[in-house]
Amino acid sequence: METPTEIVNQTIEKTEDFLRHSFPDYISYGNGSFTISRGSTQIMLVVRPFNETDTCIECMATVVSGATLTEELLHYLLRKNAELHFGAFGLLFDGTIIFSHSITGANLDSNELTTSVHSVAIIADYYDDEIVKMAGGKRASDG
């Protein structure tokens, strides 16, 4: 069963209200997706349907694009996934390394959203330099 449109729209409105207060420099794309720049990374937030009574807010940062994806690097990222408190590294279709964390949206509060955004930003901003040293590539802020 799909999430009702009204629940998705309520989550989008609530998310934008919190962003307006905590991250006034955010950009809205008008479709439930938002971008926030922090440090050397950009965080994308996307409100998605989840189940019949809830939504999901995915908080994702591009960490490094164009890195050489060696076995050593991939093992490093998997080990970090096991060590970090929440969220995980992943790969996009083009080999871009991302870090993402998702939270449910129906009962979203400002502290939860702010913590998710800050945590994803801090982790991506730290590990982008480590990954570039190890495997080359560009951070989000490198253009």
Tab-separated table of N, CA and C in Angstrom:
chain	number	residue	atom	x	y	z
A	1	MET	N	0.837	-1.185	0.000
A	1	MET	CA	0.000	0.000	0.000
A	1	MET	C	0.882	1.249	0.000
A	2	GLU	N	0.512	2.230	-0.732
A	2	GLU	CA	1.264	3.476	-0.914
A	2	GLU	C	0.906	4.497	0.171
A	3	THR	N	1.858	5.359	0.489
A	3	THR	CA	1.609	6.443	1.431
A	3	THR	C	0.630	7.434	0.805
A	4	PRO	N	-0.447	7.800	1.513
A	4	PRO	CA	-1.373	8.794	0.965
A	4	PRO	C	-0.669	10.125	0.678
A	5	THR	N	-1.066	10.758	-0.403
A	5	THR	CA	-0.464	12.023	-0.832
A	5	THR	C	-0.517	13.073	0.268
A	6	GLU	N	-1.614	13.116	1.035
A	6	GLU	CA	-1.726	14.137	2.076
A	6	GLU	C	-0.666	13.960	3.160
A	7	ILE	N	-0.291	12.719	3.477
A	7	ILE	CA	0.765	12.481	4.470
A	7	ILE	C	2.115	12.918	3.898
A	8	VAL	N	2.374	12.621	2.646
A	8	VAL	CA	3.615	13.063	2.000
A	8	VAL	C	3.675	14.588	2.006
A	9	ASN	N	2.587	15.245	1.611
A	9	ASN	CA	2.570	16.711	1.573
A	9	ASN	C	2.738	17.330	2.950
A	10	GLN	N	2.138	16.725	3.980
A	10	GLN	CA	2.314	17.225	5.349
A	10	GLN	C	3.777	17.119	5.779
A	11	THR	N	4.427	16.019	5.416
A	11	THR	CA	5.837	15.848	5.769
A	11	THR	C	6.698	16.866	5.030
A	12	ILE	N	6.396	17.117	3.767
A	12	ILE	CA	7.147	18.121	2.996
A	12	ILE	C	7.001	19.488	3.652
A	13	GLU	N	5.780	19.868	4.025
A	13	GLU	CA	5.548	21.171	4.668
A	13	GLU	C	6.284	21.272	6.001
A	14	LYS	N	6.203	20.222	6.806
A	14	LYS	CA	6.875	20.221	8.108
A	14	LYS	C	8.396	20.304	7.923
A	15	THR	N	8.925	19.547	6.969
A	15	THR	CA	10.365	19.572	6.688
A	15	THR	C	10.792	20.975	6.281
A	16	GLU	N	10.045	21.590	5.392
A	16	GLU	CA	10.408	22.930	4.934
A	16	GLU	C	10.317	23.953	6.061
A	17	ASP	N	9.338	23.838	6.929
A	17	ASP	CA	9.241	24.743	8.086
A	17	ASP	C	10.486	24.627	8.961
A	18	PHE	N	10.919	23.392	9.244
A	18	PHE	CA	12.108	23.192	10.059
A	18	PHE	C	13.353	23.716	9.359
A	19	LEU	N	13.454	23.481	8.057
A	19	LEU	CA	14.619	23.977	7.299
A	19	LEU	C	14.655	25.498	7.306
A	20	ARG	N	13.514	26.116	7.117
A	20	ARG	CA	13.433	27.577	7.102
A	20	ARG	C	13.973	28.153	8.407
A	21	HIS	N	13.684	27.487	9.509
A	21	HIS	CA	14.129	27.956	10.821
A	21	HIS	C	15.600	27.639	11.084
A	22	SER	N	16.035	26.408	10.790
A	22	SER	CA	17.373	25.959	11.166
A	22	SER	C	18.426	26.130	10.078
A	23	PHE	N	18.007	26.139	8.823
A	23	PHE	CA	18.932	26.226	7.684
A	23	PHE	C	18.376	27.214	6.656
A	24	PRO	N	18.363	28.501	6.991
A	24	PRO	CA	17.690	29.476	6.115
A	24	PRO	C	18.280	29.583	4.705
A	25	ASP	N	19.469	29.044	4.490
A	25	ASP	CA	20.074	29.105	3.153
A	25	ASP	C	19.738	27.875	2.303
A	26	TYR	N	18.770	27.059	2.742
A	26	TYR	CA	18.393	25.860	1.998
A	26	TYR	C	17.792	26.251	0.645
A	27	ILE	N	17.803	25.308	-0.275
A	27	ILE	CA	17.154	25.488	-1.570
A	27	ILE	C	16.073	24.426	-1.692
A	28	SER	N	14.872	24.836	-2.073
A	28	SER	CA	13.776	23.904	-2.301
A	28	SER	C	13.590	23.717	-3.795
A	29	TYR	N	13.397	22.474	-4.209
A	29	TYR	CA	13.144	22.184	-5.618
A	29	TYR	C	11.656	22.014	-5.892
A	30	GLY	N	10.817	22.235	-4.863
A	30	GLY	CA	9.383	22.238	-5.034
A	30	GLY	C	8.729	20.878	-5.176
A	31	ASN	N	9.476	19.815	-5.047
A	31	ASN	CA	8.919	18.470	-5.215
A	31	ASN	C	9.234	17.568	-4.023
A	32	GLY	N	9.488	18.189	-2.869
A	32	GLY	CA	9.844	17.408	-1.691
A	32	GLY	C	11.324	17.138	-1.572
A	33	SER	N	12.129	17.840	-2.382
A	33	SER	CA	13.581	17.699	-2.257
A	33	SER	C	14.200	19.066	-1.996
A	34	PHE	N	15.260	19.031	-1.191
A	34	PHE	CA	15.911	20.252	-0.723
A	34	PHE	C	17.418	20.036	-0.709
A	35	THR	N	18.165	21.128	-0.820
A	35	THR	CA	19.626	21.061	-0.732
A	35	THR	C	20.116	22.066	0.298
A	36	ILE	N	21.133	21.650	1.054
A	36	ILE	CA	21.789	22.503	2.040
A	36	ILE	C	23.292	22.349	1.843
A	37	SER	N	24.022	23.460	1.778
A	37	SER	CA	25.488	23.411	1.687
A	37	SER	C	26.070	23.542	3.081
A	38	ARG	N	27.015	22.653	3.399
A	38	ARG	CA	27.706	22.686	4.688
A	38	ARG	C	29.139	22.237	4.470
A	39	GLY	N	30.099	23.045	4.915
A	39	GLY	CA	31.510	22.691	4.769
A	39	GLY	C	31.832	22.428	3.315
A	40	SER	N	32.475	21.300	3.046
A	40	SER	CA	32.857	20.963	1.683
A	40	SER	C	31.846	20.043	1.006
A	41	THR	N	30.644	19.955	1.574
A	41	THR	CA	29.660	19.036	1.007
A	41	THR	C	28.304	19.708	0.820
A	42	GLN	N	27.462	19.047	0.065
A	42	GLN	CA	26.074	19.451	-0.092
A	42	GLN	C	25.200	18.294	0.355
A	43	ILE	N	24.171	18.623	1.116
A	43	ILE	CA	23.251	17.618	1.619
A	43	ILE	C	21.940	17.747	0.854
A	44	MET	N	21.457	16.646	0.350
A	44	MET	CA	20.167	16.599	-0.326
A	44	MET	C	19.191	15.901	0.608
A	45	LEU	N	18.049	16.513	0.837
A	45	LEU	CA	16.971	15.895	1.600
A	45	LEU	C	15.836	15.594	0.637
A	46	VAL	N	15.305	14.386	0.722
A	46	VAL	CA	14.210	13.980	-0.148
A	46	VAL	C	13.133	13.314	0.701
A	47	VAL	N	11.914	13.835	0.622
A	47	VAL	CA	10.773	13.218	1.295
A	47	VAL	C	10.210	12.166	0.352
A	48	ARG	N	10.092	10.937	0.851
A	48	ARG	CA	9.628	9.814	0.034
A	48	ARG	C	8.474	9.082	0.735
A	49	PRO	N	7.593	8.465	-0.049
A	49	PRO	CA	6.595	7.581	0.555
A	49	PRO	C	7.304	6.416	1.248
A	50	PHE	N	6.720	5.905	2.325
A	50	PHE	CA	7.317	4.783	3.046
A	50	PHE	C	6.329	3.625	3.198
A	51	ASN	N	5.252	3.864	3.926
A	51	ASN	CA	4.205	2.846	4.048
A	51	ASN	C	2.860	3.554	4.122
A	52	GLU	N	1.811	2.860	4.475
A	52	GLU	CA	0.475	3.466	4.422
A	52	GLU	C	0.238	4.552	5.463
A	53	THR	N	1.123	4.672	6.461
A	53	THR	CA	0.922	5.692	7.498
A	53	THR	C	2.130	6.585	7.734
A	54	ASP	N	3.195	6.404	6.964
A	54	ASP	CA	4.415	7.170	7.251
A	54	ASP	C	5.199	7.466	5.983
A	55	THR	N	6.093	8.409	6.125
A	55	THR	CA	7.004	8.801	5.056
A	55	THR	C	8.439	8.577	5.532
A	56	CYS	N	9.365	8.797	4.643
A	56	CYS	CA	10.783	8.666	4.942
A	56	CYS	C	11.468	9.928	4.424
A	57	ILE	N	12.360	10.472	5.217
A	57	ILE	CA	13.169	11.603	4.772
A	57	ILE	C	14.591	11.098	4.636
A	58	GLU	N	15.060	11.055	3.399
A	58	GLU	CA	16.423	10.611	3.126
A	58	GLU	C	17.328	11.836	3.128
A	59	CYS	N	18.380	11.762	3.905
A	59	CYS	CA	19.371	12.828	4.021
A	59	CYS	C	20.670	12.269	3.441
A	60	MET	N	21.087	12.787	2.300
A	60	MET	CA	22.214	12.206	1.570
A	60	MET	C	23.215	13.299	1.187
A	61	ALA	N	24.491	12.965	1.311
A	61	ALA	CA	25.550	13.888	0.904
A	61	ALA	C	26.444	13.206	-0.116
A	62	THR	N	26.801	13.947	-1.143
A	62	THR	CA	27.840	13.485	-2.050
A	62	THR	C	29.156	13.659	-1.314
A	63	VAL	N	29.934	12.597	-1.221
A	63	VAL	CA	31.205	12.649	-0.501
A	63	VAL	C	32.336	12.879	-1.497
A	64	VAL	N	32.505	11.969	-2.449
A	64	VAL	CA	33.575	12.088	-3.453
A	64	VAL	C	33.073	11.525	-4.781
A	65	SER	N	33.355	12.243	-5.848
A	65	SER	CA	33.085	11.713	-7.191
A	65	SER	C	34.420	11.516	-7.896
A	66	GLY	N	34.482	10.521	-8.753
A	66	GLY	CA	35.680	10.278	-9.551
A	66	GLY	C	36.812	9.586	-8.826
A	67	ALA	N	36.564	9.021	-7.652
A	67	ALA	CA	37.613	8.284	-6.929
A	67	ALA	C	37.887	6.967	-7.648
A	68	THR	N	39.090	6.465	-7.489
A	68	THR	CA	39.435	5.141	-8.007
A	68	THR	C	38.890	4.115	-7.022
A	69	LEU	N	37.913	3.332	-7.465
A	69	LEU	CA	37.211	2.403	-6.574
A	69	LEU	C	37.969	1.087	-6.461
A	70	THR	N	38.989	1.104	-5.627
A	70	THR	CA	39.801	-0.095	-5.419
A	70	THR	C	39.149	-0.987	-4.374
A	71	GLU	N	39.602	-2.224	-4.316
A	71	GLU	CA	39.120	-3.139	-3.289
A	71	GLU	C	39.441	-2.583	-1.901
A	72	GLU	N	40.607	-1.985	-1.760
A	72	GLU	CA	41.006	-1.399	-0.473
A	72	GLU	C	40.027	-0.300	-0.047
A	73	LEU	N	39.661	0.585	-0.968
A	73	LEU	CA	38.731	1.668	-0.646
A	73	LEU	C	37.358	1.108	-0.280
A	74	LEU	N	36.865	0.155	-1.038
A	74	LEU	CA	35.549	-0.401	-0.767
A	74	LEU	C	35.508	-1.123	0.577
A	75	HIS	N	36.586	-1.834	0.928
A	75	HIS	CA	36.655	-2.462	2.251
A	75	HIS	C	36.696	-1.394	3.347
A	76	TYR	N	37.425	-0.317	3.108
A	76	TYR	CA	37.494	0.793	4.056
A	76	TYR	C	36.095	1.353	4.326
A	77	LEU	N	35.338	1.588	3.260
A	77	LEU	CA	33.991	2.148	3.414
A	77	LEU	C	33.066	1.180	4.149
A	78	LEU	N	33.174	-0.104	3.844
A	78	LEU	CA	32.346	-1.089	4.550
A	78	LEU	C	32.704	-1.164	6.034
A	79	ARG	N	33.992	-1.081	6.358
A	79	ARG	CA	34.400	-1.078	7.768
A	79	ARG	C	33.858	0.166	8.477
A	80	LYS	N	33.916	1.304	7.791
A	80	LYS	CA	33.371	2.531	8.382
A	80	LYS	C	31.870	2.405	8.616
A	81	ASN	N	31.161	1.753	7.691
A	81	ASN	CA	29.721	1.536	7.889
A	81	ASN	C	29.455	0.778	9.184
A	82	ALA	N	30.314	-0.172	9.521
A	82	ALA	CA	30.150	-0.953	10.741
A	82	ALA	C	30.507	-0.143	11.988
A	83	GLU	N	31.366	0.863	11.847
A	83	GLU	CA	31.818	1.654	12.990
A	83	GLU	C	30.931	2.856	13.298
A	84	LEU	N	30.328	3.446	12.290
A	84	LEU	CA	29.563	4.680	12.482
A	84	LEU	C	28.238	4.385	13.179
A	85	HIS	N	27.770	5.353	13.972
A	85	HIS	CA	26.560	5.159	14.779
A	85	HIS	C	25.306	4.997	13.938
A	86	PHE	N	25.194	5.747	12.872
A	86	PHE	CA	24.037	5.624	11.992
A	86	PHE	C	24.437	6.092	10.607
A	87	GLY	N	23.623	5.751	9.630
A	87	GLY	CA	23.932	6.123	8.256
A	87	GLY	C	24.946	5.177	7.652
A	88	ALA	N	25.166	5.345	6.356
A	88	ALA	CA	26.085	4.446	5.672
A	88	ALA	C	26.625	5.084	4.404
A	89	PHE	N	27.825	4.652	4.042
A	89	PHE	CA	28.381	5.019	2.744
A	89	PHE	C	27.733	4.150	1.685
A	90	GLY	N	27.666	4.672	0.482
A	90	GLY	CA	27.133	3.919	-0.640
A	90	GLY	C	27.727	4.432	-1.930
A	91	LEU	N	27.375	3.779	-3.025
A	91	LEU	CA	27.842	4.174	-4.358
A	91	LEU	C	26.646	4.450	-5.247
A	92	LEU	N	26.703	5.550	-5.983
A	92	LEU	CA	25.697	5.818	-7.003
A	92	LEU	C	26.068	5.069	-8.269
A	93	PHE	N	25.192	5.099	-9.247
A	93	PHE	CA	25.395	4.367	-10.502
A	93	PHE	C	26.691	4.740	-11.209
A	94	ASP	N	27.162	5.971	-11.026
A	94	ASP	CA	28.376	6.432	-11.706
A	94	ASP	C	29.629	6.303	-10.845
A	95	GLY	N	29.526	5.625	-9.696
A	95	GLY	CA	30.675	5.435	-8.821
A	95	GLY	C	30.875	6.536	-7.801
A	96	THR	N	29.982	7.534	-7.769
A	96	THR	CA	30.074	8.595	-6.765
A	96	THR	C	29.820	8.001	-5.388
A	97	ILE	N	30.701	8.350	-4.442
A	97	ILE	CA	30.564	7.883	-3.063
A	97	ILE	C	29.645	8.852	-2.321
A	98	ILE	N	28.637	8.299	-1.665
A	98	ILE	CA	27.688	9.103	-0.900
A	98	ILE	C	27.676	8.629	0.551
A	99	PHE	N	27.097	9.461	1.402
A	99	PHE	CA	26.781	9.051	2.763
A	99	PHE	C	25.327	9.422	2.990
A	100	SER	N	24.530	8.493	3.502
A	100	SER	CA	23.115	8.789	3.692
A	100	SER	C	22.594	8.244	5.015
A	101	HIS	N	21.544	8.887	5.461
A	101	HIS	CA	20.844	8.501	6.682
A	101	HIS	C	19.374	8.836	6.455
A	102	SER	N	18.474	7.971	6.870
A	102	SER	CA	17.041	8.204	6.690
A	102	SER	C	16.322	8.198	8.029
A	103	ILE	N	15.296	9.039	8.110
A	103	ILE	CA	14.442	9.091	9.289
A	103	ILE	C	12.990	9.054	8.826
A	104	THR	N	12.113	8.608	9.699
A	104	THR	CA	10.700	8.628	9.358
A	104	THR	C	10.167	10.045	9.477
A	105	GLY	N	9.097	10.345	8.760
A	105	GLY	CA	8.647	11.722	8.671
A	105	GLY	C	7.332	12.064	9.320
A	106	ALA	N	6.457	11.103	9.552
A	106	ALA	CA	5.119	11.429	10.044
A	106	ALA	C	5.153	12.131	11.402
A	107	ASN	N	6.080	11.747	12.269
A	107	ASN	CA	6.198	12.371	13.593
A	107	ASN	C	7.500	13.147	13.742
A	108	LEU	N	7.958	13.701	12.646
A	108	LEU	CA	9.221	14.427	12.601
A	108	LEU	C	9.240	15.586	13.587
A	109	ASP	N	10.371	15.737	14.273
A	109	ASP	CA	10.561	16.940	15.079
A	109	ASP	C	11.843	17.638	14.628
A	110	SER	N	11.951	18.888	14.966
A	110	SER	CA	13.055	19.730	14.509
A	110	SER	C	14.408	19.189	14.939
A	111	ASN	N	14.511	18.739	16.176
A	111	ASN	CA	15.777	18.221	16.688
A	111	ASN	C	16.246	17.012	15.884
A	112	GLU	N	15.328	16.121	15.563
A	112	GLU	CA	15.663	14.923	14.803
A	112	GLU	C	16.184	15.270	13.403
A	113	LEU	N	15.496	16.180	12.735
A	113	LEU	CA	15.918	16.576	11.391
A	113	LEU	C	17.261	17.309	11.435
A	114	THR	N	17.402	18.233	12.370
A	114	THR	CA	18.645	18.995	12.498
A	114	THR	C	19.823	18.077	12.811
A	115	THR	N	19.624	17.122	13.702
A	115	THR	CA	20.675	16.170	14.048
A	115	THR	C	21.075	15.337	12.840
A	116	SER	N	20.107	14.893	12.073
A	116	SER	CA	20.396	14.095	10.879
A	116	SER	C	21.218	14.901	9.870
A	117	VAL	N	20.787	16.125	9.594
A	117	VAL	CA	21.505	16.976	8.631
A	117	VAL	C	22.922	17.258	9.111
A	118	HIS	N	23.068	17.682	10.358
A	118	HIS	CA	24.403	17.994	10.888
A	118	HIS	C	25.309	16.767	10.889
A	119	SER	N	24.780	15.623	11.290
A	119	SER	CA	25.593	14.408	11.349
A	119	SER	C	26.061	13.986	9.965
A	120	VAL	N	25.157	13.989	8.996
A	120	VAL	CA	25.536	13.630	7.623
A	120	VAL	C	26.581	14.616	7.104
A	121	ALA	N	26.398	15.899	7.379
A	121	ALA	CA	27.352	16.912	6.914
A	121	ALA	C	28.726	16.722	7.548
A	122	ILE	N	28.770	16.493	8.840
A	122	ILE	CA	30.046	16.321	9.541
A	122	ILE	C	30.784	15.091	9.030
A	123	ILE	N	30.069	13.992	8.883
A	123	ILE	CA	30.698	12.751	8.409
A	123	ILE	C	31.199	12.915	6.982
A	124	ALA	N	30.366	13.469	6.099
A	124	ALA	CA	30.779	13.658	4.702
A	124	ALA	C	31.947	14.632	4.602
A	125	ASP	N	31.893	15.716	5.380
A	125	ASP	CA	32.945	16.729	5.339
A	125	ASP	C	34.275	16.169	5.846
A	126	TYR	N	34.241	15.277	6.808
A	126	TYR	CA	35.467	14.663	7.311
A	126	TYR	C	36.007	13.624	6.331
A	127	TYR	N	35.156	12.698	5.923
A	127	TYR	CA	35.627	11.573	5.130
A	127	TYR	C	35.931	11.927	3.680
A	128	ASP	N	35.413	13.042	3.169
A	128	ASP	CA	35.764	13.388	1.781
A	128	ASP	C	37.270	13.614	1.643
A	129	ASP	N	37.877	14.283	2.608
A	129	ASP	CA	39.327	14.504	2.560
A	129	ASP	C	40.096	13.186	2.678
A	130	GLU	N	39.642	12.312	3.570
A	130	GLU	CA	40.303	11.014	3.755
A	130	GLU	C	40.235	10.185	2.469
A	131	ILE	N	39.081	10.177	1.840
A	131	ILE	CA	38.892	9.374	0.632
A	131	ILE	C	39.691	9.944	-0.535
A	132	VAL	N	39.719	11.261	-0.679
A	132	VAL	CA	40.506	11.879	-1.758
A	132	VAL	C	41.989	11.548	-1.586
A	133	LYS	N	42.497	11.573	-0.339
A	133	LYS	CA	43.895	11.194	-0.095
A	133	LYS	C	44.152	9.747	-0.499
A	134	MET	N	43.194	8.886	-0.228
A	134	MET	CA	43.342	7.465	-0.459
A	134	MET	C	43.120	7.074	-1.928
A	135	ALA	N	42.151	7.736	-2.596
A	135	ALA	CA	41.715	7.234	-3.903
A	135	ALA	C	41.497	8.312	-4.964
A	136	GLY	N	41.895	9.553	-4.652
A	136	GLY	CA	41.697	10.627	-5.627
A	136	GLY	C	40.240	11.026	-5.718
A	137	GLY	N	39.910	11.776	-6.757
A	137	GLY	CA	38.556	12.231	-6.963
A	137	GLY	C	38.352	13.653	-6.461
A	138	LYS	N	37.094	14.077	-6.467
A	138	LYS	CA	36.739	15.448	-6.082
A	138	LYS	C	35.684	15.443	-4.998
A	139	ARG	N	35.850	16.374	-4.071
A	139	ARG	CA	34.803	16.620	-3.073
A	139	ARG	C	33.677	17.409	-3.732
A	140	ALA	N	32.537	17.462	-3.108
A	140	ALA	CA	31.386	18.215	-3.659
A	140	ALA	C	31.753	19.673	-3.904
A	141	SER	N	32.560	20.267	-3.019
A	141	SER	CA	32.898	21.686	-3.149
A	141	SER	C	33.981	21.945	-4.206
A	142	ASP	N	34.597	20.883	-4.724
A	142	ASP	CA	35.649	21.056	-5.713
A	142	ASP	C	35.106	21.303	-7.119
A	143	GLY	N	33.796	21.186	-7.266
A	143	GLY	CA	33.165	21.463	-8.559
A	143	GLY	C	33.209	20.377	-9.464
